[in-house]
Coordinates of C-alpha atoms in Angstrom, one line a residue:
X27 CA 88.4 2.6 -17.2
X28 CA 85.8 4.5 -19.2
X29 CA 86.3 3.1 -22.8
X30 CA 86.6 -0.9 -23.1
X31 CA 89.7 -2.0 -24.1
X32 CA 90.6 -3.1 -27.8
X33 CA 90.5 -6.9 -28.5
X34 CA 94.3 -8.3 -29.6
X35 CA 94.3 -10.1 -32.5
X36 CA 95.6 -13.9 -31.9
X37 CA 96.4 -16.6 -34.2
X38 CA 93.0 -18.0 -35.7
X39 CA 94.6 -21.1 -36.0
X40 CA 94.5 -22.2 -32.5
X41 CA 91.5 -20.6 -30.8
X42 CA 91.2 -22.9 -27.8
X43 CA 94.8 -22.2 -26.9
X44 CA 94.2 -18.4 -27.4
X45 CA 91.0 -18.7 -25.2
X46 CA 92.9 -20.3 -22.5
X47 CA 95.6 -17.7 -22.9
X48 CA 93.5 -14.6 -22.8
X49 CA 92.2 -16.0 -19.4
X50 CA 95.1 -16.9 -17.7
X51 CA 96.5 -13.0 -18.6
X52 CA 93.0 -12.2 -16.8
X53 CA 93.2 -14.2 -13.6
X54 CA 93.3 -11.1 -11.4
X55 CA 90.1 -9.9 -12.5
X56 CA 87.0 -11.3 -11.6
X57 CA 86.5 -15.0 -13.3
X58 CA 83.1 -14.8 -15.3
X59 CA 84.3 -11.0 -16.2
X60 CA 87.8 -12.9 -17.4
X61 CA 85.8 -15.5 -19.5
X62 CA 83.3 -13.1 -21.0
X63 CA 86.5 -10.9 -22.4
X64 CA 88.3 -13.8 -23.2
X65 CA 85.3 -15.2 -25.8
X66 CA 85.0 -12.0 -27.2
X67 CA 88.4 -11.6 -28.4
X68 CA 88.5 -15.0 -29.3
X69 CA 85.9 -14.8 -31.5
X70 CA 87.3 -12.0 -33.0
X71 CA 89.8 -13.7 -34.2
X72 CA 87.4 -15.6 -36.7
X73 CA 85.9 -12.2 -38.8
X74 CA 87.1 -10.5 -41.4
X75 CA 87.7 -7.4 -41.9
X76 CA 84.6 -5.3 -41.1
X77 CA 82.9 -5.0 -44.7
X78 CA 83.7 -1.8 -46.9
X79 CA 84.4 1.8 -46.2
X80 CA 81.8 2.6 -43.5
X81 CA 82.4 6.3 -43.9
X82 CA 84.1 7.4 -47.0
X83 CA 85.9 11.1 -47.3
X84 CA 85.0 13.2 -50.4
X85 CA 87.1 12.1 -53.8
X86 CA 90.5 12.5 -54.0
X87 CA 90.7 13.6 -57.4
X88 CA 89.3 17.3 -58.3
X89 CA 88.3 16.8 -60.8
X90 CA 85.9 13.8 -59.8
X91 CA 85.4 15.8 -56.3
X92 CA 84.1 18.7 -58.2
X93 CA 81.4 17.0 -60.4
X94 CA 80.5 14.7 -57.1
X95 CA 79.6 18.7 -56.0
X96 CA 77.7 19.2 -59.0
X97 CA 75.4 16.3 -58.5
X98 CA 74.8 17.3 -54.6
X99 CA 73.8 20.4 -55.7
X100 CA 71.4 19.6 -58.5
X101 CA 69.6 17.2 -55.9
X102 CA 69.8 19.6 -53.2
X103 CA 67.5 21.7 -55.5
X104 CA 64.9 19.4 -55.6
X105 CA 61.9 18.7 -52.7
X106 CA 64.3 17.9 -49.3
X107 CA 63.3 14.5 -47.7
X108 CA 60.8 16.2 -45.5
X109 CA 58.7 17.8 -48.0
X110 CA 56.4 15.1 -49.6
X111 CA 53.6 15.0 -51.9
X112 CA 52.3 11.0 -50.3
X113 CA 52.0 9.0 -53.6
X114 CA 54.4 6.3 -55.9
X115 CA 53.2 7.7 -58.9
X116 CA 56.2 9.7 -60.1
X117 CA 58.7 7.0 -59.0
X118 CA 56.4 4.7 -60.6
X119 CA 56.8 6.7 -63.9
X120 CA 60.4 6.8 -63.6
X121 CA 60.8 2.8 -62.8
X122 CA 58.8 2.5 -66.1
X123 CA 60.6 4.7 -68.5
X124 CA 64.1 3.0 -66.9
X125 CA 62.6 -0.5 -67.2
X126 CA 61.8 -1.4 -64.1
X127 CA 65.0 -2.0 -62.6
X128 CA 63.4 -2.7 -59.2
X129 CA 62.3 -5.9 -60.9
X130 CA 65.5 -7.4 -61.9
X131 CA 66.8 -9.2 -58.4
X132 CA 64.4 -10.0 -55.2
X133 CA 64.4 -8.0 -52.4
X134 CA 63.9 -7.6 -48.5
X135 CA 62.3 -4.5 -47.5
X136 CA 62.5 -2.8 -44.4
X137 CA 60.3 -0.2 -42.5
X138 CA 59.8 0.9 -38.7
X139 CA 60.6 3.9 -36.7
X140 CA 64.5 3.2 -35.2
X141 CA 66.9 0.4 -36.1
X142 CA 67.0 0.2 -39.7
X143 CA 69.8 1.1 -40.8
X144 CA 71.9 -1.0 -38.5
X145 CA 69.2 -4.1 -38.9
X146 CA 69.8 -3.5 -43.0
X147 CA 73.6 -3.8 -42.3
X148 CA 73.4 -7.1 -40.4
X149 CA 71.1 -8.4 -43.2
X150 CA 73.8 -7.1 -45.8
X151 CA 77.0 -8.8 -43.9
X152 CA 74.9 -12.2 -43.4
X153 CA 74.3 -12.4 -47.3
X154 CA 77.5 -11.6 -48.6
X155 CA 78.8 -14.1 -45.8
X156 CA 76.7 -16.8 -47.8
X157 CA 78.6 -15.0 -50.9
X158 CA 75.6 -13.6 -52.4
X159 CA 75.7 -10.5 -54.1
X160 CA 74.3 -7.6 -52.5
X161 CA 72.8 -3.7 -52.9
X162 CA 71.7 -2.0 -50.2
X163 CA 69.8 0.9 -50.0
X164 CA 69.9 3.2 -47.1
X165 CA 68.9 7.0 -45.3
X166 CA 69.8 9.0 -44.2
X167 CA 73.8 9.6 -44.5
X168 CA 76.0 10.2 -41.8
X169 CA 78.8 12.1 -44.1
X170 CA 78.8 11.4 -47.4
X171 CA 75.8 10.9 -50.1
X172 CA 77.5 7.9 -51.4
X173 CA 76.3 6.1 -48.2
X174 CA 73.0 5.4 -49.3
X175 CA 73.4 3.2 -52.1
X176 CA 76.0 0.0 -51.5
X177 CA 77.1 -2.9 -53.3
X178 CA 78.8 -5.6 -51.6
X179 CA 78.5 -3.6 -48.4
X180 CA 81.0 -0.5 -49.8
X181 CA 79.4 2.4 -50.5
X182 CA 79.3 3.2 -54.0
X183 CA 82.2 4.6 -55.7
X184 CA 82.0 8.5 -56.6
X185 CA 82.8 7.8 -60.2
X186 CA 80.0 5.1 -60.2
X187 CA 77.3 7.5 -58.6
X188 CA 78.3 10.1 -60.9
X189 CA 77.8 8.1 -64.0
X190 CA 74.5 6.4 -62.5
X191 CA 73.1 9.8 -62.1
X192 CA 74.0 11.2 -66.0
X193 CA 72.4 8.0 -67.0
X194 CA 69.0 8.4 -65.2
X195 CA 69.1 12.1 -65.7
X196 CA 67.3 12.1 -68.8
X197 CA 64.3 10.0 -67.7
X198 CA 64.3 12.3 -64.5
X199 CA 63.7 14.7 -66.7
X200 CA 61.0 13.0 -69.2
X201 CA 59.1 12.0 -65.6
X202 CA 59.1 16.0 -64.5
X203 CA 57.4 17.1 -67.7
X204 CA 55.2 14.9 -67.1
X205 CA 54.0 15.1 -63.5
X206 CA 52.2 18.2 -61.5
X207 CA 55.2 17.8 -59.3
X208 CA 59.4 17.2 -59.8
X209 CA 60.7 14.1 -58.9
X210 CA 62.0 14.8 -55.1
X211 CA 65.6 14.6 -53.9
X212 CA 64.9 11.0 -52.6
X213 CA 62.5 9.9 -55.3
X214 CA 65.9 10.6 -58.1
X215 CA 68.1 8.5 -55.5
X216 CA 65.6 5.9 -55.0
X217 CA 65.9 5.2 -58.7
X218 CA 69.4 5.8 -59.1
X219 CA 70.0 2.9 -56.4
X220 CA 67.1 0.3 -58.4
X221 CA 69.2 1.2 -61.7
X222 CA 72.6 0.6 -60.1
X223 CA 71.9 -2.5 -58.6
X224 CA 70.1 -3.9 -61.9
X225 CA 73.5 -2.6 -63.5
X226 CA 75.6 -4.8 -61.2
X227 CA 73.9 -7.0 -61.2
X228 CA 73.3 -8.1 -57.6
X229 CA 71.4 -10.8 -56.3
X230 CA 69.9 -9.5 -53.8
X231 CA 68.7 -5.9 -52.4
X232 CA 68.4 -4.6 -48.9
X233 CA 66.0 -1.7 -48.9
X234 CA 65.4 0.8 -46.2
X235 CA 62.4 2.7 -46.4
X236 CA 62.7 7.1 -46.1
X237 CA 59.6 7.6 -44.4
X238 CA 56.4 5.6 -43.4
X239 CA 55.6 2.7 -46.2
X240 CA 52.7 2.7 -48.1
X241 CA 53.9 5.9 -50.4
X242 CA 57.3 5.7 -48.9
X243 CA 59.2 5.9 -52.9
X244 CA 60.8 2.9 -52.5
X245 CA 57.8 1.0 -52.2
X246 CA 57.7 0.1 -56.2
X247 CA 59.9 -3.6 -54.8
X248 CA 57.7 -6.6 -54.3
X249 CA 59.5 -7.7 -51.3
X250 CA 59.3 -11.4 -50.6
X251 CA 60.6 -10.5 -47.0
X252 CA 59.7 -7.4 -45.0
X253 CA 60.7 -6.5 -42.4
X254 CA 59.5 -4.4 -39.4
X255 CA 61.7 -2.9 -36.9
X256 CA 60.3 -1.5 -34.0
X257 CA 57.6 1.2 -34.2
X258 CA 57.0 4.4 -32.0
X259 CA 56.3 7.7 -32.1
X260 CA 58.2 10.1 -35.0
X261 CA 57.4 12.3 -38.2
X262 CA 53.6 12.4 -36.4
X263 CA 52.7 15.3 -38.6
X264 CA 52.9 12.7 -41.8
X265 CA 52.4 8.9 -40.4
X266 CA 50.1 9.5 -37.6
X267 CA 50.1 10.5 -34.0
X268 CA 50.1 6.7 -32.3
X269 CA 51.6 3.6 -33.1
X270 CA 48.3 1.8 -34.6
X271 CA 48.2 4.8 -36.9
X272 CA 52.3 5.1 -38.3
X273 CA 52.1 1.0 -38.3
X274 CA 49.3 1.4 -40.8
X275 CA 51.2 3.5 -43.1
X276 CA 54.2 1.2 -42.8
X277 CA 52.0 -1.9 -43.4
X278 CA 52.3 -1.0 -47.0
X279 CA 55.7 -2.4 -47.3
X280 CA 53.7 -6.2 -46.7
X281 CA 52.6 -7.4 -50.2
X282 CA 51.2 -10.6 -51.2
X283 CA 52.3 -13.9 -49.9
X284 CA 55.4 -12.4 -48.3
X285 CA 57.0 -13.3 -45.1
X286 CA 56.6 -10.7 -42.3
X287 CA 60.0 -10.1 -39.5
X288 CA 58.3 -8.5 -36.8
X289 CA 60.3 -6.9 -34.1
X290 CA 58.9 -6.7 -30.9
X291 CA 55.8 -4.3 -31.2
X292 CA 53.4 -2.4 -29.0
X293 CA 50.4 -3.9 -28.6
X294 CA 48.8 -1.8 -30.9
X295 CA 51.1 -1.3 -33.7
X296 CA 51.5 -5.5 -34.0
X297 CA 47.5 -5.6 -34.2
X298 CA 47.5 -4.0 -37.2
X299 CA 50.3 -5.4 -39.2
X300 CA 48.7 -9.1 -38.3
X301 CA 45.6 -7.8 -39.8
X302 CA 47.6 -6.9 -42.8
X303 CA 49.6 -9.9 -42.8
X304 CA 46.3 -11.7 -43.1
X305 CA 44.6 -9.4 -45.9
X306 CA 47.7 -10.0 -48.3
X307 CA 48.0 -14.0 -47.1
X308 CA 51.2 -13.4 -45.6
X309 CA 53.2 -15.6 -43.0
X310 CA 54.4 -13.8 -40.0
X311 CA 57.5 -14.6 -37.8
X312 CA 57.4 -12.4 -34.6
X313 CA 59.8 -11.5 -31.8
X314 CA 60.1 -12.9 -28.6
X315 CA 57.6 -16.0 -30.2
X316 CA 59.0 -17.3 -33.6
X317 CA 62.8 -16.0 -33.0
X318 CA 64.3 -13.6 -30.7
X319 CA 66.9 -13.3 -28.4
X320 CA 67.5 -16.4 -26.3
X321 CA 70.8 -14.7 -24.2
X322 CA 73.0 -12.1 -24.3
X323 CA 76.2 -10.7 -22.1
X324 CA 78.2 -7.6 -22.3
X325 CA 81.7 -8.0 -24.1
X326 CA 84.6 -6.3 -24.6
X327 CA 83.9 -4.1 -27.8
X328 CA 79.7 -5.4 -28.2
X329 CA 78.3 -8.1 -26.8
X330 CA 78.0 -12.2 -27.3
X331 CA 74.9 -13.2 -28.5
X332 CA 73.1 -16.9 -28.8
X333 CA 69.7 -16.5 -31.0
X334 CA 67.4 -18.3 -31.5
X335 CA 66.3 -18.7 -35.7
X336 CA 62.7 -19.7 -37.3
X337 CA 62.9 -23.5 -36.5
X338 CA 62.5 -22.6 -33.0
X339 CA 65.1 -24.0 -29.9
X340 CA 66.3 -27.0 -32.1
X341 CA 67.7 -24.0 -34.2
X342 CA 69.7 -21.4 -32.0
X343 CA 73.2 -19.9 -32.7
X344 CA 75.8 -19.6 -30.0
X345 CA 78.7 -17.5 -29.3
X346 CA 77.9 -14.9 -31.6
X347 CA 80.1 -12.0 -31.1
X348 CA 78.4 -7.9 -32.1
X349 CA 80.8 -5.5 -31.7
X350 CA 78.4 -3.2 -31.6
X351 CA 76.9 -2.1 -28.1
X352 CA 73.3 -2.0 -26.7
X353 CA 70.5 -4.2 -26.2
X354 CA 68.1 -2.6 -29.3
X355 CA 71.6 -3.9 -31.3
X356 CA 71.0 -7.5 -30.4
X357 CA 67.4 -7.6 -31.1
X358 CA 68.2 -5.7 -34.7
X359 CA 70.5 -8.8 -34.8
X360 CA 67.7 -11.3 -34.1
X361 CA 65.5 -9.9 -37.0
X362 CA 68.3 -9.5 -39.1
X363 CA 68.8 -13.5 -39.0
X364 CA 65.5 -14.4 -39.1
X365 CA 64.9 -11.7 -42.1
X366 CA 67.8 -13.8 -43.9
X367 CA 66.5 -17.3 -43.0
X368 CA 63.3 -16.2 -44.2
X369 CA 65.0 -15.1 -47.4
X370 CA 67.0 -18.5 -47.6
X371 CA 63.2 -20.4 -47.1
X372 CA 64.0 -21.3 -43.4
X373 CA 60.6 -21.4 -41.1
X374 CA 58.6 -23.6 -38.7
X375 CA 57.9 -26.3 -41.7
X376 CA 61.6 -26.2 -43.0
X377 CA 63.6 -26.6 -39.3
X378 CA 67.3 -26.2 -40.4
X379 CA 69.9 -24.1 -39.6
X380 CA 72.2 -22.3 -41.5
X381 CA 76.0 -22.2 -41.2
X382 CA 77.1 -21.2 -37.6
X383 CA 80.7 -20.2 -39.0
X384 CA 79.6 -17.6 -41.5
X385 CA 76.7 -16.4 -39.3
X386 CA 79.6 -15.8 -36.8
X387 CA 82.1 -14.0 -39.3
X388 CA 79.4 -12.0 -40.4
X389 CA 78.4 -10.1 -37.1
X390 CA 81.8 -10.2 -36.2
X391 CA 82.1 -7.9 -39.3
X392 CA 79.3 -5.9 -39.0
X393 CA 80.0 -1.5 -38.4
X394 CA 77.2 0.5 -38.0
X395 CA 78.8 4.5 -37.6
X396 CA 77.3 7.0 -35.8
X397 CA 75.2 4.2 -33.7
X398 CA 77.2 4.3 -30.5
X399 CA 80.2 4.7 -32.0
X400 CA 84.1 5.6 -30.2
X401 CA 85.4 8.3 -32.1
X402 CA 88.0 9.2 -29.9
X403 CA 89.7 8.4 -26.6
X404 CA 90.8 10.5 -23.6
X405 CA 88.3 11.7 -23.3
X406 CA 86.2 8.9 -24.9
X407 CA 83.6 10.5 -27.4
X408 CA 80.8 8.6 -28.4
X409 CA 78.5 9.2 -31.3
X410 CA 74.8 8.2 -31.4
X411 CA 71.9 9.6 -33.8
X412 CA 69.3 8.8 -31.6
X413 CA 66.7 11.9 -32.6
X414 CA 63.3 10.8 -30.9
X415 CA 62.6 9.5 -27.7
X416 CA 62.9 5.6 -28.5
X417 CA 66.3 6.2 -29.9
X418 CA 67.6 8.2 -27.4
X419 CA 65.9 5.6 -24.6
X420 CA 67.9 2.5 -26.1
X421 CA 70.5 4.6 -26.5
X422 CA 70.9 5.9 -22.8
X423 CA 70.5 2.2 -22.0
X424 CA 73.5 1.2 -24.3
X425 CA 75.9 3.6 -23.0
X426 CA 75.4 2.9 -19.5
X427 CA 75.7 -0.9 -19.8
X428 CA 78.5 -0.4 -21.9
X429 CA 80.5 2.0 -20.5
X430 CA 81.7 3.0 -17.2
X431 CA 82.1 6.8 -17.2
X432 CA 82.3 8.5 -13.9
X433 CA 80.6 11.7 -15.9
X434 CA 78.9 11.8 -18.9
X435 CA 78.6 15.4 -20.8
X436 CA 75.8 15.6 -23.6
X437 CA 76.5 17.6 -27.1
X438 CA 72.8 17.9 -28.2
X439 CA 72.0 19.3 -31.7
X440 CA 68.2 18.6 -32.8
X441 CA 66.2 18.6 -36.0
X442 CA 63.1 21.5 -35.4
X443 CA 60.6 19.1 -35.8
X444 CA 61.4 16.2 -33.7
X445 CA 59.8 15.3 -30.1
X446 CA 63.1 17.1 -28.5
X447 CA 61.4 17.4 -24.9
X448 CA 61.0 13.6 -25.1
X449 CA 64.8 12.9 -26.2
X450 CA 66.5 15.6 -23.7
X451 CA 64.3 13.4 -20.7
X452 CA 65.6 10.1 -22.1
X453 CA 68.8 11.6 -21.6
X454 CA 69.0 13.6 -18.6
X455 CA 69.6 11.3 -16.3
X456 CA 72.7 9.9 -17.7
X457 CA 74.0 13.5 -18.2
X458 CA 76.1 15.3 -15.3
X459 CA 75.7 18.4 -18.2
X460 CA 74.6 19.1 -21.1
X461 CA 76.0 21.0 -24.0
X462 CA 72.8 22.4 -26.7
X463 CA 74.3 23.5 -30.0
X464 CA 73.1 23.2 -33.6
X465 CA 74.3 21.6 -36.8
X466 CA 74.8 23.8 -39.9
X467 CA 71.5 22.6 -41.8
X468 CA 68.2 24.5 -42.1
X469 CA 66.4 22.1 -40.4
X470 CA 68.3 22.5 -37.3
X471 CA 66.6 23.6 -34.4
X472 CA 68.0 26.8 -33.0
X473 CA 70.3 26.4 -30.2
X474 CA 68.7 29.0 -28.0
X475 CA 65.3 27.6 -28.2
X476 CA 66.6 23.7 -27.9
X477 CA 68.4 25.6 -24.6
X478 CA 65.2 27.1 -23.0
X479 CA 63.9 23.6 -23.1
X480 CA 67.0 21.9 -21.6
X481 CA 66.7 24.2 -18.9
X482 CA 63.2 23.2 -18.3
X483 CA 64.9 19.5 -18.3
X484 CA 68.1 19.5 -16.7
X485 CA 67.9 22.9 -14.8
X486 CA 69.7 26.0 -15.4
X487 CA 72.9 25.1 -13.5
X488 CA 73.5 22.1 -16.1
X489 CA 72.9 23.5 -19.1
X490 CA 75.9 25.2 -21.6
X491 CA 74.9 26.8 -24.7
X492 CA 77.4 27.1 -27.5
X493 CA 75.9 27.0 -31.3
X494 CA 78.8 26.3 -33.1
X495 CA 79.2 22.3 -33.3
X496 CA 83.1 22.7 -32.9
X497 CA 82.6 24.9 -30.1
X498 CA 80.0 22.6 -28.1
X499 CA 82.8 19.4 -29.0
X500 CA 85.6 22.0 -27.3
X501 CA 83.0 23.1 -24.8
X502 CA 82.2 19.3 -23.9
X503 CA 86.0 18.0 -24.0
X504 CA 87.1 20.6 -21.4
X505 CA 84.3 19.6 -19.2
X506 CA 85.3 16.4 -19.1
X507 CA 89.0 16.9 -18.8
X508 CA 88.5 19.9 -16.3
X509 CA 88.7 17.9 -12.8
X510 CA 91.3 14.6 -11.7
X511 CA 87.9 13.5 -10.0
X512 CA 86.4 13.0 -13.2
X513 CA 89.4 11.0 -14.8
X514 CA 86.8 8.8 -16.4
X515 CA 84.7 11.1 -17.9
X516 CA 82.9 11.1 -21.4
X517 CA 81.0 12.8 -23.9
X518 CA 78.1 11.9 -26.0
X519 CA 77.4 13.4 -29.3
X520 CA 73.6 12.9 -29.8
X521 CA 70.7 14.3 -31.1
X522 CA 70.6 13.9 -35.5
X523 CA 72.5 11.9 -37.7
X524 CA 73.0 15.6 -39.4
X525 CA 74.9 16.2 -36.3
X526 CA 76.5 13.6 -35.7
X527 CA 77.8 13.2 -38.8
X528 CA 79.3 16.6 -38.4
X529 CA 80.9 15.7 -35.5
X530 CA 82.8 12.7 -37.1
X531 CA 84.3 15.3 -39.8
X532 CA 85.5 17.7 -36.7
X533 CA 87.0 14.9 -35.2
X534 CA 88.7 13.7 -37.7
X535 CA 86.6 10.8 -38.9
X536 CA 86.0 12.0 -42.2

């Protein structure tokens, strides 16, 4: 089979008689296979229903629908995420003139090149597991604006972003007199989510940075926990062109006396946030020597997981069950426990553990869309936004643990200024072909110019060209479905979250 097969639900109640049951119906199939099936539907059995609306569709109502509109479209007309003038001073100005929100609840900050997002959702599902209030604030979206700013891990209403924005509007405006430059598209939303989650109130925010650290616009928190997911090469033209130089711009995120989650690094990149760490008297937890990863084993639907927490062996969890799939997913796991033990005070001097049930409900909970994600089934269609060489590494790596396609097709759509020769060879040799298209954004990279590199990749013979997403998804489908030899084949939809998200609404995800 190509896709794993759904866990059943059993009766919580009696989960060593479920176990036992779920491997005797699995006695023709290889033992430890049997076993490692077995745990993972047992365990699901103790989460709750994954957290929120991971996706939601625009409003229902028009009338709400159409001012949602109007609120896209006055952001849309400000500076776009990838223009940037490198400086907090104008959401500086606005957190003053609001009240400083950003000051009203502590914080974990995260930075790093791939694995935020998914790392900030863990960190979300373990605090509300330990029923703590939470906002998190995250980039980009995959469908829908209302994404990027949560509170108890649902995205924020419509009706609630719409009102946040009329009530920071003014000030938005009062800042733009004011400055030589407008407030940017992400600067606005960056205080919209502060304001909301001061309005909550929560108890606790999880924020993502946009891009770098240092003058990333969400760096107005004082973070008593950053964290650091790992660093590689991406947006070179504004962070720096090797890992040393991006880690220094995200370095900034590390203030005063904080505690530092550190993902594994290269060599480079974890020399200089150590020398940070130690300019700002800050305590440092790293991967693979503090915490980490002490096993893992594939799953049906993820992966079970025992990791190890800040008090070292004496304080590792077992049988926790991700049902998300991937190695890079189990180390975002690591540092999102450690980030939350940190928060909780947990370290080398204070060796204790915290509650194995809720850290198991939690991950058993946790979605993360568009990060290998089944969208669909005969064919199975998988969607990643892997969209630089890293991500599209770890990626490759996930599908082909996970998965057991006799042919996998590629649907490829790029941003123009991403390392796409780097991504295409990450991929080409999982990919029996390849389809290059484009998503309906400016920043897309043109499909015939992506193509004339994929040739240069994958060779003419393997290489389709069809611009329209819907046509590519058509495109890739049929070559999936086009021979009984390749029963088992899939396609992966890759390449930008813009895409991807895309995608989802085309196939009926939205």
């Amino acid at each position: 089979m190509s896709e794993p097969r759904p866990s059943d639900r059993h009766d919580a109640s009696e989960p060593d008689d479920t176990f036992a049951e779920i491997v005797g119906e699995e006695t023709q199939r290889d033992p430890d296979l049997a076993v490692i099936e077995a745990g993972s539907r047992t365990l699901r059995t103790y989460a709750g229903t994954p957290q929120g609306e991971a996706v939601p569709a625009r409003p229902t109502d028009p009338e709400t629908d159409r001012a949602l509109r109007a609120v896209e479209q006055e952001l849309a007309g400000r500076w776009g995420e990838t223009k940037l003038e490198p400086s907090v001073t104008r959401i500086a100005a606005l957190m003053d003139v609001l009240g400083e929100p950003q000051r009203a609840y502590p914080s974990i900050h995260i930075t790093g090149t791939n694995g935020k997002t998914s790392t900030a959702r863990m960190i979300e599902a373990l605090l509300n597991a330990f029923e703590l209030r939470t906002g998190r604030y995250t980039s980009p979206h995959v469908q829908s604006i209302t994404e990027r700013i949560s509170l108890d891990g649902s995205p924020i209403e419509p009706e609630r972003f719409i009102e946040t924005y009329e009530d920071v509007k003014p000030y938005v405006e009062m800042v733009d007199a004011q400055q030589p430059y407008r407030l940017s598209f992400f600067e606005v939303l960056t205080g919209m989510a502060y304001a909301a989650f001061a309005d909550a109130p929560v108890d606790v925010a999880v924020v993502e940075v946009g891009m770098g650290g240092t003058w990333d616009a969400t760096n107005v928190i004082d973070s008593t926990v950053a964290v650091v997911t790992p660093i590689s090469l991406d947006h070179t033209d504004r962070l720096g062109t090797t890992p040393a130089e991006i880690a220094g711009e995200k370095a900034g995120v590390i203030k005063q006396g904080a505690t530092v989650i550190l993902a594994q690094q290269p060599v480079d990149a974890a020399q200089v946030m150590l020398k940070k760490a130690v300019e700002v008297d800050a305590t440092v937890a790293r991967e693979g020597m503090e915490f980490g990863v002490a096993s893992r084993e594939v799953a049906v639907g993820g992966q079970l997981l025992t990791l190890r927490g800040l008090g070292g062996a004496a304080t590792e969890y077992t049988d926790i069950f991700l049902p998300l799939y991937g190695a890079h997913q189990a180390h975002n796991a690591a540092v999102a426990l450690a980030a939350v033990e940190a928060f909780f005070g947990i370290g080398a001097e204070q060796a204790r553990s915290l509650d194995i049930d809720a850290i198991r409900k939690a991950f058993a909970a946790v979605i993360s869309p568009g990060r290998l994600e089944v969208v669909r089934s005969s064919p199975t269609v998988v969607l990643d936004a892997a969209h630089n060489p890293a991500g599209a590494k770890a990626a490759a790596d996930g599908i082909s643990e996970a998965f057991s396609f006799s042919r996998l097709i590629g649907v490829v759509g790029t941003s123009g200024d991403k390392d796409v020769r780097g991504l295409l060879e990450a991929f080409e040799p999982i990919f029996a072909e390849i389809v290059i298209t484009q998503n309906s954004t400016p920043r897309a990279m043109d499909a015939d110019e992506l193509a004339a590199i994929a040739v240069e990749v994958f060779g003419d013979d393997r290489v389709q060209v069809e611009p329209r997403l819907d046509d590519a998804l058509e495109a890739a489908i049929t070559l999936a479905e086009e021979d009984d030899e390749y029963a088992g084949a899939g396609v992966l939809v890759t390449g930008s979250v813009i895409t991807v998200g895309e995608a989802r609404l085309l196939l009926g995800r939205g």
